[in-house]
Amino acid sequence: MSAAPVWSVDPRTGNPREQVAVEATAEEVDRVVRAAHAVRDALADRAARAAFLRTAAELLEVSGEHIIEAADAETALGPARLTGELARTAAQLRSFAEVVDEGAYLDVHIDHEDGSRTPPWPDLRRYKIPLGIVAVYAASNFPLAFSVPGGDTASALAAGCPVVVKAHPDHPATSELCASVLRRAAARTGLPEDVLTVVHGFDAGVELIRHPLVSAAGFTGSVRGGRALFDAAAARPTPIPFHGELGSLNPVVVTGAAAAERAGEIGTGLGGSMTLGVGQFCTKPGFVLVPEGAAGDQLLKTLTETVSSTGSGVLLDHRMRDAFVAGVRERAALPDVDAPVTPGAAGEHTVSAGFLTVPAARLTAKGPHDALLEECFGPVTVIARYTSVDETAAVLARLPGNLTATLQTATEDPDPDAARLLAALTPLAGRILVNGWPTGVAVAPAQHHGGPYPATTSTSTSVGATAIERWLRPVTYQNTPDALLPPELREDNPLGLPRRVDGRRA
C-alpha cells in the first residue's frame, strides 16, 4: 500500500492546493528518530547552538515573504497577522540564543566539602544536561510561533536536544518550508541538518511518542488529542515528560465598581480580544462574569456594538468551523441562554462572531449548563450575569484550570471586591491580568504560559526563557576529581558561567 498523500488545503474554499508530502510510516519515523539520535552530540557546543538559533532567525526573516504567503494560503490568518507572528518567532529564536550565551539555565551549584556539618558534606557539584530527543507537536492556530520554528523547537534546541516535529495537517507546506530554513541554518553553522526534522501524519505522531529514543514531548492543541498523547507518554515502558497545552476558558471577572466606572471601555476591549484572529487564540476570553444592573447592561450594549461591527471570518479548517457552529448551537439551546449577537455560520466557508448570556446562578452547581464552562474554539464568549460577589466566587470555584484569568477593577477609587476576587482567580491560571486582556503573550523572561490542568499537563511554561527547563534534567557529581568534571563544574570556572558556590552567587 502506498503512503497517504499530505495535501495543503485552502480554508477559504476547502479545496486542495498541492500535495506537499506523504505521511510517514512507522519505519520512516524510526529512521528519522535514529538519525536525530546519531547527531545529538553535535549540539553539545553552546556557542554553536547560539549561532544556529540566530542564523535560523535571520534566514526565516530572509524567507519571510514566501513563508507568509504559504502560511496565509493554508490558514487564512492574513499577511498582517502572520508578519507579526514571523517577527515574534525570529525574536523567540534570538532570545533563546541569549539564554544559551548567558548559561544561567544550567543552574550550576557547587557546595565544597565541609566536615564540620552534621552529617558532614561531601563535595557536591550540580548542573543540568539535555534530556535527549524532543518530539514537538505543532499547533494549528500559530503556524510559525507554535509550530516548526516555534517556542517548543527553539527552547529544545537551546537546551541541546535534537527535535522531531510532527507537523500540523492544517499547514503542511508552511511546515516543510520552515523546516528547510532551519535545516539550512544548521548546515550554515556547522551542525548536522538532522538536529531538526519533520514528519507528517496522525499515525506518525503516535509512533513518535512511543519511540524508545524520544525523551520528552511538547504539544499544543485540543484536550482530546493532548490527553491521548499524554496517556501514551505515561504508558511507555519508560515514561517520558509530556508538556502539553490543551485548552483554556480564560475567565474574566468585571467588578461592579469597574462596570460603573468604564463599562464602554471594557465592552470595547472585550469585543476586540474575543474576536482577535477570529477567536482562535488560546488566550481568548471565553467566559466573562458581568454584574447585573445598569452598568452591566451598558457594558453589554457596547459589546453588542463592537461584535456586530466585526466582519465574518474563516477558521483554520472546515472541521473547526463545523465544531464551532455545532458548539454554539448546543449552548444557545440551553434554558435561560440568550444570544444578543448570534454567532455561527455566515456562509459556506465563514463564521460570524457573537456572544451568549446566562444568569450566573445557572452555573453555581453541576448541570446541563456546564457546557458553558468548556472552551468553544472560535469567535464567541459567554457572559454570566451575577448578582453578588458570593455568586461569582461560587462560579469561579467550579472552573477548570486555565492559561489566564483576568480581573477588571476600578482604577480611580478603591474597589471593595478586588482583593477577594483576585484571590479567587489566582488558583485558576498561570497568568493573572488586572485591567488588561489576555490575547497576546509577551516573549519575556518573566512570562508564564501554562496553568493547572487542562490548560497544561505540567507546571512549566511554553513561552519565555524558563521554557528551556522542560528539556533538561539535573545531575550532581560527588567527590569527583576536577580533571574528570565537565567544564561547567570545574573549580576555575573556565566557561565563566553564573553559579552559586557554597550558597552564594559567584
Coordinates of C-alpha atoms in Angstrom, one line a residue, residues 137-399:
Y137 CA 3.5 18.5 18.1
A138 CA 2.8 21.7 16.2
A139 CA -0.2 23.9 16.8
S140 CA -3.0 24.7 14.3
N141 CA -3.5 28.4 15.2
F142 CA 0.1 29.6 15.2
P143 CA 1.8 28.1 12.0
L144 CA 5.1 29.8 13.0
A145 CA 5.3 30.7 16.7
F146 CA 4.0 27.4 18.0
S147 CA 4.9 25.1 15.1
V148 CA 8.1 24.0 13.3
P149 CA 10.2 27.0 14.2
G150 CA 8.3 27.9 17.3
G151 CA 8.9 28.1 21.0
D152 CA 9.0 24.3 21.8
T153 CA 11.5 23.8 19.0
A154 CA 13.6 26.8 19.9
S155 CA 13.8 26.0 23.6
A156 CA 14.6 22.3 23.0
L157 CA 17.4 23.2 20.6
A158 CA 18.7 25.8 23.0
A159 CA 18.8 23.1 25.7
G160 CA 20.9 20.9 23.4
C161 CA 18.1 18.5 22.3
P162 CA 17.5 17.4 18.7
V163 CA 13.9 17.9 17.6
V164 CA 11.5 15.9 15.5
V165 CA 8.4 17.9 14.7
K166 CA 5.0 16.3 13.9
A167 CA 3.7 18.9 11.5
H168 CA 0.1 20.0 11.9
P169 CA -2.1 19.0 9.0
D170 CA -3.6 22.5 8.6
H171 CA -0.3 24.0 7.3
P172 CA 2.0 21.2 5.9
A173 CA 3.5 23.4 3.2
T174 CA 4.5 26.1 5.7
S175 CA 5.9 23.4 7.9
E176 CA 8.1 22.0 5.1
L177 CA 9.3 25.5 4.2
C178 CA 10.2 26.4 7.7
A179 CA 11.9 23.0 8.3
S180 CA 14.1 23.6 5.2
V181 CA 15.1 27.0 6.6
L182 CA 16.1 25.6 10.0
R183 CA 18.0 22.7 8.4
R184 CA 19.8 25.2 6.2
A185 CA 20.7 27.3 9.3
A186 CA 22.1 24.2 10.9
A187 CA 24.3 23.4 8.0
R188 CA 25.4 27.0 7.7
T189 CA 26.6 26.9 11.3
G190 CA 28.4 23.6 11.0
L191 CA 25.7 21.4 12.6
P192 CA 24.1 18.3 11.1
E193 CA 20.7 19.0 9.4
D194 CA 19.2 16.2 11.3
V195 CA 19.1 18.2 14.5
L196 CA 15.7 19.2 13.2
T197 CA 13.3 17.0 11.1
V198 CA 9.6 17.0 10.3
V199 CA 7.2 14.1 9.9
H200 CA 3.5 14.1 8.8
G201 CA 0.5 12.0 9.6
F202 CA -1.6 11.0 12.6
D203 CA -0.1 7.6 12.9
A204 CA 3.4 9.1 12.7
G205 CA 2.5 11.2 15.7
V206 CA 1.5 8.2 17.7
E207 CA 4.7 6.3 16.6
L208 CA 6.8 9.3 17.6
I209 CA 5.5 9.5 21.2
R210 CA 6.1 5.7 21.6
H211 CA 9.6 5.6 20.2
P212 CA 12.1 4.5 22.8
L213 CA 14.7 7.1 21.8
V214 CA 12.3 10.0 22.3
S215 CA 12.9 11.5 25.7
A216 CA 10.3 14.3 26.0
A217 CA 7.4 15.9 24.1
G218 CA 5.8 19.3 23.7
F219 CA 2.2 19.7 22.4
T220 CA -0.2 22.5 21.7
G221 CA -3.7 21.5 20.7
S222 CA -7.0 20.1 21.8
V223 CA -7.8 18.5 25.2
R224 CA -8.8 15.2 23.5
G225 CA -5.6 14.9 21.3
G226 CA -3.3 16.1 24.0
R227 CA -4.7 13.8 26.6
A228 CA -4.3 10.8 24.3
L229 CA -0.7 11.6 23.7
F230 CA -0.1 12.4 27.4
D231 CA -1.5 9.0 28.3
A232 CA 0.6 7.3 25.7
A233 CA 3.7 9.0 27.1
A234 CA 2.9 7.8 30.5
A235 CA 2.1 4.2 29.3
R236 CA 5.5 3.7 27.7
P237 CA 7.8 1.1 29.4
T238 CA 9.9 4.2 30.2
P239 CA 7.5 7.1 30.7
I240 CA 8.6 10.5 29.5
P241 CA 7.8 14.1 30.3
F242 CA 4.9 15.4 28.2
H243 CA 4.4 19.2 28.3
G244 CA 1.0 19.7 26.7
E245 CA -1.1 22.9 26.3
L246 CA -4.6 21.6 25.8
G247 CA -7.3 24.1 26.3
S248 CA -8.4 27.2 28.3
L249 CA -11.5 29.2 29.0
N250 CA -9.5 32.3 30.2
P251 CA -12.2 33.7 32.6
V252 CA -12.7 37.4 33.2
V253 CA -14.4 39.0 36.2
V254 CA -15.7 42.5 35.9
T255 CA -16.4 44.1 39.3
G256 CA -19.4 46.2 39.9
A257 CA -17.1 49.2 40.5
A258 CA -15.3 48.6 37.2
A259 CA -18.5 48.4 35.3
A260 CA -19.8 51.6 36.8
E261 CA -16.6 53.4 36.1
R262 CA -15.8 52.3 32.5
A263 CA -18.5 50.0 31.0
G264 CA -17.9 51.2 27.5
E265 CA -14.2 50.8 27.6
I266 CA -14.5 47.2 29.0
G267 CA -17.1 46.3 26.4
T268 CA -15.0 47.5 23.5
G269 CA -11.9 45.8 24.8
L270 CA -13.6 42.5 25.4
G271 CA -15.1 42.6 21.9
G272 CA -11.7 43.2 20.3
S273 CA -10.0 40.5 22.4
M274 CA -12.6 37.7 21.9
T275 CA -12.7 38.2 18.1
L276 CA -9.0 38.7 17.5
G277 CA -7.8 36.2 15.0
V278 CA -11.4 35.0 14.5
G279 CA -11.4 33.9 18.1
Q280 CA -8.7 31.3 17.5
F281 CA -6.2 32.5 20.2
C282 CA -5.5 30.0 23.0
T283 CA -5.9 33.0 25.4
K284 CA -9.3 34.2 24.0
P285 CA -11.5 35.4 26.9
G286 CA -14.2 32.7 26.6
F287 CA -16.1 33.3 29.9
V288 CA -16.9 36.6 31.5
L289 CA -18.7 37.4 34.7
V290 CA -20.5 40.7 34.5
P291 CA -22.7 42.3 37.2
E292 CA -26.4 42.6 36.8
G293 CA -27.8 46.1 36.7
A294 CA -27.5 49.2 34.6
A295 CA -23.7 49.3 34.5
G296 CA -23.5 45.7 33.3
D297 CA -26.3 46.4 30.8
Q298 CA -24.2 49.3 29.4
L299 CA -21.2 47.0 29.1
L300 CA -23.2 44.5 27.1
K301 CA -24.6 47.3 24.9
T302 CA -21.1 48.3 23.9
L303 CA -20.0 44.7 23.4
T304 CA -23.0 44.2 21.1
E305 CA -22.0 47.2 19.0
T306 CA -18.4 46.1 18.9
V307 CA -19.1 42.5 18.0
S308 CA -21.8 43.4 15.5
S309 CA -19.3 45.5 13.6
T310 CA -16.8 42.7 13.3
G311 CA -16.9 41.1 9.9
S312 CA -17.2 37.4 9.3
G313 CA -14.0 35.3 9.1
V314 CA -12.5 32.0 8.0
L315 CA -11.5 29.4 10.6
L316 CA -8.3 27.4 10.2
D317 CA -10.2 24.4 8.7
H318 CA -13.7 23.2 8.0
R319 CA -13.6 20.7 10.8
M320 CA -13.1 23.5 13.3
R321 CA -15.8 25.5 11.6
D322 CA -18.3 22.6 11.9
A323 CA -17.3 22.2 15.6
F324 CA -17.8 25.9 16.2
V325 CA -21.2 26.0 14.6
A326 CA -22.4 22.9 16.4
G327 CA -20.9 24.0 19.8
V328 CA -22.6 27.4 19.6
R329 CA -25.9 25.8 18.6
E330 CA -25.8 23.4 21.5
R331 CA -25.0 26.1 24.0
A332 CA -27.6 28.6 22.7
A333 CA -30.3 26.0 23.1
L334 CA -29.9 25.7 26.9
P335 CA -32.6 27.2 29.1
D336 CA -32.1 30.9 30.0
V337 CA -29.3 31.3 27.5
D338 CA -29.7 34.3 25.2
A339 CA -27.7 35.4 22.1
P340 CA -27.7 39.2 21.8
V341 CA -25.4 38.7 18.8
T342 CA -25.9 35.3 17.4
P343 CA -22.6 33.6 16.5
G344 CA -22.4 30.8 13.9
A345 CA -22.2 30.1 10.2
A346 CA -22.0 33.2 8.0
G347 CA -21.6 31.4 4.7
E348 CA -20.3 28.2 3.2
H349 CA -16.8 28.8 4.5
T350 CA -17.1 31.6 7.1
V351 CA -18.4 32.2 10.6
S352 CA -19.7 35.3 12.4
A353 CA -18.8 36.4 15.9
G354 CA -21.2 36.7 18.7
F355 CA -21.8 36.1 22.4
L356 CA -24.2 34.3 24.7
T357 CA -25.6 35.4 28.1
V358 CA -26.8 33.4 31.1
P359 CA -27.6 34.0 34.7
A360 CA -24.6 33.1 36.8
A361 CA -27.0 31.2 39.2
R362 CA -27.3 28.6 36.4
L363 CA -23.6 27.8 36.8
T364 CA -23.1 27.5 40.6
A365 CA -23.9 23.8 40.6
K366 CA -23.3 20.9 38.3
G367 CA -25.9 20.6 35.5
P368 CA -26.6 20.9 31.7
H369 CA -25.2 24.4 31.6
D370 CA -21.7 23.0 32.3
A371 CA -21.1 23.1 28.6
L372 CA -20.8 26.9 29.0
L373 CA -17.7 26.3 31.2
E374 CA -15.9 24.5 28.4
E375 CA -13.9 26.2 25.7
C376 CA -15.6 26.8 22.4
F377 CA -12.9 27.5 19.8
G378 CA -13.8 30.4 17.6
P379 CA -15.3 34.0 17.9
V380 CA -17.7 33.5 20.8
T381 CA -17.7 34.2 24.5
V382 CA -20.2 33.5 27.3
I383 CA -21.4 36.3 29.6
A384 CA -22.6 35.2 33.0
R385 CA -24.6 37.9 34.8
Y386 CA -24.0 37.7 38.6
T387 CA -25.9 39.3 41.5
S388 CA -23.3 39.1 44.2
V389 CA -19.6 38.5 44.9
D390 CA -20.6 35.3 46.7
E391 CA -22.3 34.1 43.5
T392 CA -19.2 35.0 41.4
A393 CA -16.9 33.1 43.8
A394 CA -19.2 30.1 43.6
V395 CA -18.9 30.0 39.8
L396 CA -15.2 30.5 39.9
A397 CA -14.8 27.6 42.2
R398 CA -16.3 25.3 39.5
L399 CA -13.9 26.4 36.7

